[in-house]
């Protein structure tokens, strides 16, 4: 059954009160050969439970974490133990964020149910979590260009078990974080071994530029890009594209991939004036000197692979140049990461805002908008970073 459901969960919600009043439908008969379906009211109930859990989870990384813990939520003992540990780690993460850039002042979670199923006493719902994490900027600072909040969109698979008295118990939550930086409310590390959509090039490219420093300059770098590297680039269109499609991919014009970060970056660059480099035939897909996407031949490794994109952009086309410090990044510039420092770039991001010397990054996998450079460095201090002036 596919159910479209959306509910806003306010940050001040009390988990204990909510879980104590939710429905107590009788358990399904055991051993039934016919697959049951959840009713609309049950989906409504489970989505509320999931939303309250995710709201509490998001609140743990704010500067004023809620007093509620998983013990206040109806959950299995295994889930209660797991999540209590995670909440403690998230609270520590929130304190770290507060130290590096003021942290988050509040969280607002929106839950959309995309699918649901029932097997015996186990219910499963597929949901999308859309979360806004508000930053400690004043209204005047936001008017000057500061981001009001960071936001992300994250798919989850959430399961519930119906107890003997009919109460639904939260049993598991699996977030699909992909190979990019985990959202601030998650604890997973990026999978550096996961395929990022590229491939082995036709020739050995040699060594990369020196990774960019993450040392913060004593005076904030608020430089802008007044000089274009090549005629015809429109930096405003690059940023506008990223702002428009960060959450909902442009499926009318492009495919999406399991790891979609560099595909997204290439689309934004094309929107800003980057021209296709062909010929656009299948025999050129592994040539790092080429850069194209077509509906028939599909695309080059340089279009959707982070490592291959690096070589096309900085060596062969010279459409970007290396920056020696990540805090020199300006709007529409690109930042890439090598999570385990093995010489292979894993992830690509684009700067959509810069305020008081801090770049804010937007990317796919996991779909994220305006993440602070300071938080990225705090979470992934062991990475090598490659900053590109576009």
C-alpha positions as semicolon CSV with decimal commas, in nm:
position;residue;x (nm);y (nm);z (nm)
1;X;0,000;0,000;0,000
2;X;0,133;0,341;-0,085
3;X;0,014;0,620;0,141
4;X;0,100;0,986;0,102
5;X;0,115;1,139;0,449
6;X;0,278;1,451;0,582
7;X;0,280;1,597;0,932
8;X;0,478;1,877;1,097
9;X;0,614;1,782;1,439
10;X;0,683;2,077;1,669
11;X;1,009;2,087;1,860
12;X;0,842;2,107;2,201
13;X;0,647;1,781;2,164
14;X;0,641;1,557;2,473
15;X;0,722;1,199;2,378
16;X;0,595;1,040;2,701
17;X;0,249;1,195;2,669
18;X;0,219;1,109;2,302
19;X;0,319;0,744;2,336
20;X;0,085;0,695;2,628
21;X;-0,223;0,790;2,430
22;X;-0,162;0,630;2,093
23;X;-0,394;0,357;1,967
24;X;-0,418;0,004;2,094
25;X;-0,555;-0,191;1,800
26;X;-0,586;-0,565;1,868
27;X;-0,304;-0,783;1,738
28;X;-0,342;-0,956;1,403
29;X;-0,414;-1,329;1,411
30;X;-0,096;-1,535;1,409
31;X;-0,028;-1,773;1,126
32;X;-0,256;-1,605;0,877
33;X;-0,161;-1,693;0,520
34;X;-0,314;-1,376;0,379
35;X;-0,090;-1,071;0,384
36;X;-0,254;-0,794;0,586
37;X;-0,244;-0,422;0,519
38;X;-0,221;-0,130;0,754
39;X;-0,527;0,089;0,772
40;X;-0,505;0,461;0,707
41;X;-0,543;0,531;1,078
42;X;-0,262;0,288;1,161
43;X;-0,031;0,452;0,907
44;X;-0,124;0,786;1,063
45;X;-0,041;0,652;1,408
46;X;0,292;0,498;1,306
47;X;0,399;0,806;1,115
48;X;0,333;1,014;1,426
49;X;0,540;0,775;1,637
50;X;0,824;0,786;1,384
51;X;0,805;1,164;1,365
52;X;0,818;1,203;1,742
53;X;1,119;0,973;1,762
54;X;1,303;1,160;1,484
55;X;1,210;1,495;1,636
56;X;1,363;1,391;1,968
57;X;1,669;1,259;1,785
58;X;1,716;1,588;1,598
59;X;1,668;1,785;1,917
60;X;1,964;1,607;2,076
61;X;2,211;1,797;1,854
62;X;2,072;2,140;1,943
63;X;2,207;2,374;2,208
64;X;1,905;2,290;2,428
65;X;1,850;1,914;2,387
66;X;1,511;1,790;2,508
67;X;1,486;1,605;2,839
68;X;1,299;1,318;2,672
69;X;1,491;0,998;2,611
70;X;1,406;0,675;2,434
71;X;1,276;0,541;2,769
72;X;0,981;0,778;2,720
73;X;0,902;0,628;2,379
74;X;0,722;0,295;2,339
75;X;1,003;0,078;2,201
76;X;1,140;-0,272;2,223
77;X;1,414;-0,319;2,484
78;X;1,678;-0,367;2,214
79;X;1,577;-0,046;2,037
80;X;1,561;0,141;2,368
81;X;1,916;0,035;2,456
82;X;2,053;0,116;2,112
83;X;1,889;0,455;2,086
84;X;1,975;0,565;2,440
85;X;2,342;0,517;2,351
86;X;2,297;0,705;2,024
87;X;2,118;0,994;2,192
88;X;2,412;1,037;2,430
89;X;2,652;1,046;2,134
90;X;2,430;1,294;1,950
91;X;2,421;1,523;2,254
92;X;2,802;1,519;2,258
93;X;2,802;1,593;1,885
94;X;2,573;1,890;1,945
95;X;2,814;2,028;2,206
96;X;3,098;1,996;1,955
97;X;2,897;2,186;1,696
98;X;2,822;2,457;1,951
99;X;3,194;2,501;2,012
100;X;3,292;2,525;1,645
101;X;3,023;2,761;1,513
102;X;2,746;2,813;1,766
103;X;2,562;2,490;1,686
104;X;2,190;2,462;1,619
105;X;1,928;2,648;1,819
106;X;1,631;2,426;1,730
107;X;1,519;2,145;1,503
108;X;1,198;2,101;1,306
109;X;1,119;1,760;1,155
110;X;0,871;1,683;0,877
111;X;0,786;1,317;0,804
112;X;0,636;1,186;0,479
113;X;0,526;0,822;0,453
114;X;0,591;0,679;0,107
115;X;0,502;0,313;0,162
116;X;0,380;0,074;0,432
117;X;0,330;-0,297;0,491
118;X;0,218;-0,539;0,761
119;X;0,338;-0,895;0,822
120;X;0,187;-1,056;1,128
121;X;0,262;-0,827;1,422
122;X;0,539;-0,636;1,242
123;X;0,462;-0,313;1,057
124;X;0,710;-0,143;0,825
125;X;0,687;0,211;0,694
126;X;0,911;0,379;0,440
127;X;0,945;0,747;0,523
128;X;1,135;1,054;0,418
129;X;1,263;1,274;0,698
130;X;1,292;1,642;0,608
131;X;1,470;1,825;0,886
132;X;1,566;2,189;0,937
133;X;1,839;2,265;1,188
134;X;1,829;2,634;1,273
135;X;2,151;2,832;1,316
136;X;2,215;3,103;1,578
137;X;2,191;3,394;1,335
138;X;1,974;3,698;1,396
139;X;1,709;3,812;1,152
140;X;1,940;4,097;1,050
141;X;2,223;3,852;0,976
142;X;1,992;3,631;0,772
143;X;1,888;3,940;0,575
144;X;2,259;4,006;0,510
145;X;2,305;3,658;0,363
146;X;2,356;3,421;0,656
147;X;2,175;3,087;0,619
148;X;1,876;3,064;0,853
149;X;1,905;2,687;0,876
150;X;2,074;2,377;0,740
151;X;1,835;2,122;0,595
152;X;1,848;1,765;0,475
153;X;1,616;1,500;0,328
154;X;1,678;1,144;0,442
155;X;1,495;0,817;0,360
156;X;1,430;0,573;0,647
157;X;1,288;0,225;0,688
158;X;1,116;0,208;1,028
159;X;0,965;-0,106;1,181
160;X;0,723;-0,149;1,470
161;X;0,614;-0,454;1,667
162;X;0,262;-0,483;1,809
163;X;0,268;-0,592;2,172
164;X;0,017;-0,825;2,338
165;X;-0,199;-0,531;2,448
166;X;-0,203;-0,387;2,095
167;X;0,048;-0,106;2,153
168;X;0,294;-0,038;1,872
169;X;0,659;-0,059;1,983
170;X;0,939;0,105;1,780
171;X;1,165;-0,186;1,681
172;X;1,420;-0,049;1,433
173;X;1,518;0,251;1,224
174;X;1,748;0,223;0,924
175;X;1,853;0,550;0,760
176;X;1,980;0,544;0,401
177;X;2,276;0,780;0,441
178;X;2,468;0,670;0,130
179;X;2,839;0,737;0,084
180;X;2,840;1,110;0,159
181;X;2,863;1,291;0,493
182;X;2,601;1,161;0,734
183;X;2,340;1,420;0,836
184;X;2,407;1,590;1,168
185;X;2,144;1,372;1,340
186;X;2,316;1,048;1,234
187;X;2,636;0,880;1,352
188;X;2,737;0,674;1,047
189;X;3,066;0,742;0,871
190;X;3,088;0,775;0,491
191;X;3,167;0,451;0,311
192;X;3,490;0,531;0,128
193;X;3,483;0,192;-0,046
194;X;3,142;0,242;-0,206
195;X;3,125;0,297;-0,580
196;X;3,088;0,669;-0,647
197;X;2,984;0,643;-1,012
198;X;3,322;0,679;-1,180
199;X;3,564;0,434;-1,336
200;X;3,922;0,363;-1,437
201;X;4,039;0,626;-1,688
202;X;4,210;0,554;-2,018
203;X;4,544;0,674;-1,885
204;X;4,728;0,724;-1,555
205;X;4,669;1,080;-1,438
206;X;4,967;1,106;-1,201
207;X;4,959;1,290;-0,868
208;X;4,702;1,540;-0,743
209;X;4,747;1,891;-0,615
210;X;4,828;1,929;-0,245
211;X;4,508;1,894;-0,038
212;X;4,357;2,221;0,079
213;X;4,423;2,336;0,435
214;X;4,140;2,353;0,687
215;X;4,311;2,612;0,907
216;X;4,081;2,906;0,964
217;X;4,238;3,239;0,859
218;X;4,282;3,497;1,138
219;X;4,066;3,738;0,939
220;X;3,750;3,598;0,772
221;X;3,795;3,553;0,396
222;X;3,487;3,708;0,235
223;X;3,631;3,717;-0,116
224;X;3,398;3,689;-0,412
225;X;3,468;3,580;-0,768
226;X;3,487;3,898;-0,971
227;X;3,701;3,745;-1,244
228;X;3,571;3,451;-1,444
229;X;3,809;3,175;-1,544
230;X;3,638;3,143;-1,881
231;X;3,393;3,366;-2,063
232;X;3,032;3,263;-2,048
233;X;3,010;3,125;-1,693
234;X;2,716;3,241;-1,486
235;X;2,791;3,172;-1,121
236;X;2,445;3,283;-1,013
237;X;2,285;3,015;-1,232
238;X;2,513;2,749;-1,080
239;X;2,398;2,838;-0,728
240;X;2,035;2,877;-0,836
241;X;2,038;2,527;-0,986
242;X;2,183;2,377;-0,669
243;X;1,929;2,559;-0,453
244;X;1,642;2,439;-0,673
245;X;1,737;2,072;-0,708
246;X;1,925;1,987;-0,387
247;X;1,626;1,795;-0,249
248;X;1,422;1,687;-0,551
249;X;1,648;1,581;-0,842
250;X;1,587;1,715;-1,191
251;X;1,448;1,384;-1,318
252;X;1,290;1,540;-1,625
253;X;1,639;1,605;-1,767
254;X;1,877;1,364;-1,592
255;X;1,903;1,019;-1,441
256;X;1,984;0,984;-1,074
257;X;2,234;0,738;-0,929
258;X;2,279;0,561;-0,598
259;X;2,566;0,798;-0,527
260;X;2,450;1,113;-0,697
261;X;2,683;1,383;-0,565
262;X;2,900;1,440;-0,872
263;X;2,612;1,395;-1,116
264;X;2,443;1,681;-0,927
265;X;2,758;1,898;-0,942
266;X;2,796;1,842;-1,316
267;X;2,433;1,941;-1,376
268;X;2,486;2,265;-1,184
269;X;2,805;2,344;-1,377
270;X;2,628;2,284;-1,708
271;X;2,345;2,515;-1,597
272;X;2,608;2,781;-1,533
273;X;2,770;2,758;-1,875
274;X;3,006;2,460;-1,881
275;X;3,001;2,324;-2,234
276;X;2,992;1,956;-2,327
277;X;3,326;1,809;-2,440
278;X;3,283;1,520;-2,685
279;X;3,250;1,342;-2,913
280;X;2,955;1,197;-2,725
281;X;2,996;0,830;-2,807
282;X;3,025;0,530;-2,577
283;X;3,390;0,479;-2,662
284;X;3,477;0,805;-2,486
285;X;3,310;0,728;-2,151
286;X;3,638;0,643;-1,974
287;X;3,832;0,935;-2,124
288;X;3,896;1,195;-1,852
289;X;3,946;1,460;-2,123
290;X;3,576;1,429;-2,215
291;X;3,272;1,548;-2,020
292;X;2,921;1,480;-2,141
293;X;2,577;1,344;-2,061
294;X;2,334;1,217;-2,322
295;X;2,008;1,027;-2,304
296;X;2,142;0,754;-2,534
297;X;2,511;0,708;-2,450
298;X;2,446;0,813;-2,090
299;X;2,754;0,993;-1,954
300;X;3,130;0,994;-1,906
301;X;3,294;0,887;-1,581
302;X;3,392;1,253;-1,546
303;X;3,024;1,350;-1,532
304;X;2,922;1,134;-1,236
305;X;3,245;1,009;-1,074
306;X;3,411;1,230;-0,811
307;X;3,766;1,117;-0,887
308;X;3,723;1,147;-1,265
309;X;3,554;1,487;-1,236
310;X;3,858;1,617;-1,049
311;X;4,092;1,534;-1,338
312;X;3,865;1,675;-1,606
313;X;3,799;1,997;-1,416
314;X;4,146;2,084;-1,294
315;X;4,388;1,919;-1,538
316;X;4,231;1,865;-1,879
317;X;3,977;2,145;-1,914
318;X;4,134;2,381;-1,661
319;X;3,783;2,500;-1,576
320;X;3,878;2,501;-1,210
321;X;4,191;2,588;-1,017
322;X;4,306;2,456;-0,683
323;X;4,263;2,665;-0,366
324;X;4,513;2,615;-0,086
325;X;4,253;2,666;0,189
326;X;3,889;2,556;0,211
327;X;3,789;2,891;0,364
328;X;3,879;3,063;0,035
329;X;3,584;2,889;-0,130
330;X;3,317;3,128;-0,262
331;X;2,964;3,073;-0,393
332;X;2,947;2,822;-0,683
333;X;3,292;2,680;-0,601
334;X;3,329;2,304;-0,554
335;X;3,470;2,109;-0,261
336;X;3,570;1,744;-0,288
337;X;3,663;1,496;-0,015
338;X;3,887;1,190;0,010
339;X;3,751;1,037;0,330
340;X;4,030;0,788;0,402
341;X;4,324;0,967;0,236
342;X;4,388;0,680;-0,004
343;X;4,426;0,909;-0,307
344;X;4,076;0,847;-0,445
345;X;3,819;1,126;-0,414
346;X;3,483;1,004;-0,280
347;X;3,248;1,302;-0,264
348;X;3,166;1,636;-0,432
349;X;2,984;1,943;-0,293
350;X;2,903;2,295;-0,407
351;X;2,912;2,622;-0,214
352;X;2,567;2,784;-0,209
353;X;2,636;3,049;0,055
354;X;2,927;3,222;0,223
355;X;2,886;3,431;0,534
356;X;3,144;3,581;0,769
357;X;3,417;3,381;0,601
358;X;3,243;3,042;0,628
359;X;3,137;2,850;0,315
360;X;2,809;2,657;0,331
361;X;2,792;2,342;0,120
362;X;2,507;2,176;-0,068
363;X;2,514;1,823;-0,210
364;X;2,334;1,501;-0,295
365;X;2,382;1,172;-0,106
366;X;2,253;1,250;0,150
367;X;2,058;1,544;0,003
368;X;2,174;1,840;0,212
369;X;2,144;2,218;0,182
370;X;2,377;2,479;0,338
371;X;2,597;2,266;0,567
372;X;2,865;2,466;0,748
373;X;3,225;2,404;0,644
374;X;3,316;2,415;1,012
375;X;3,080;2,129;1,093
376;X;3,209;1,921;0,802
377;X;3,566;1,962;0,926
378;X;3,460;1,887;1,284
379;X;3,295;1,563;1,173
380;X;3,560;1,453;0,922
381;X;3,891;1,588;1,047
382;X;4,079;1,297;0,894
383;X;3,970;1,367;0,536
384;X;4,171;1,525;0,258
385;X;3,984;1,819;0,105
386;X;4,024;1,954;-0,249
387;X;3,883;2,304;-0,297
388;X;3,813;2,420;-0,655
389;X;3,765;2,776;-0,777
390;X;3,514;2,735;-1,061
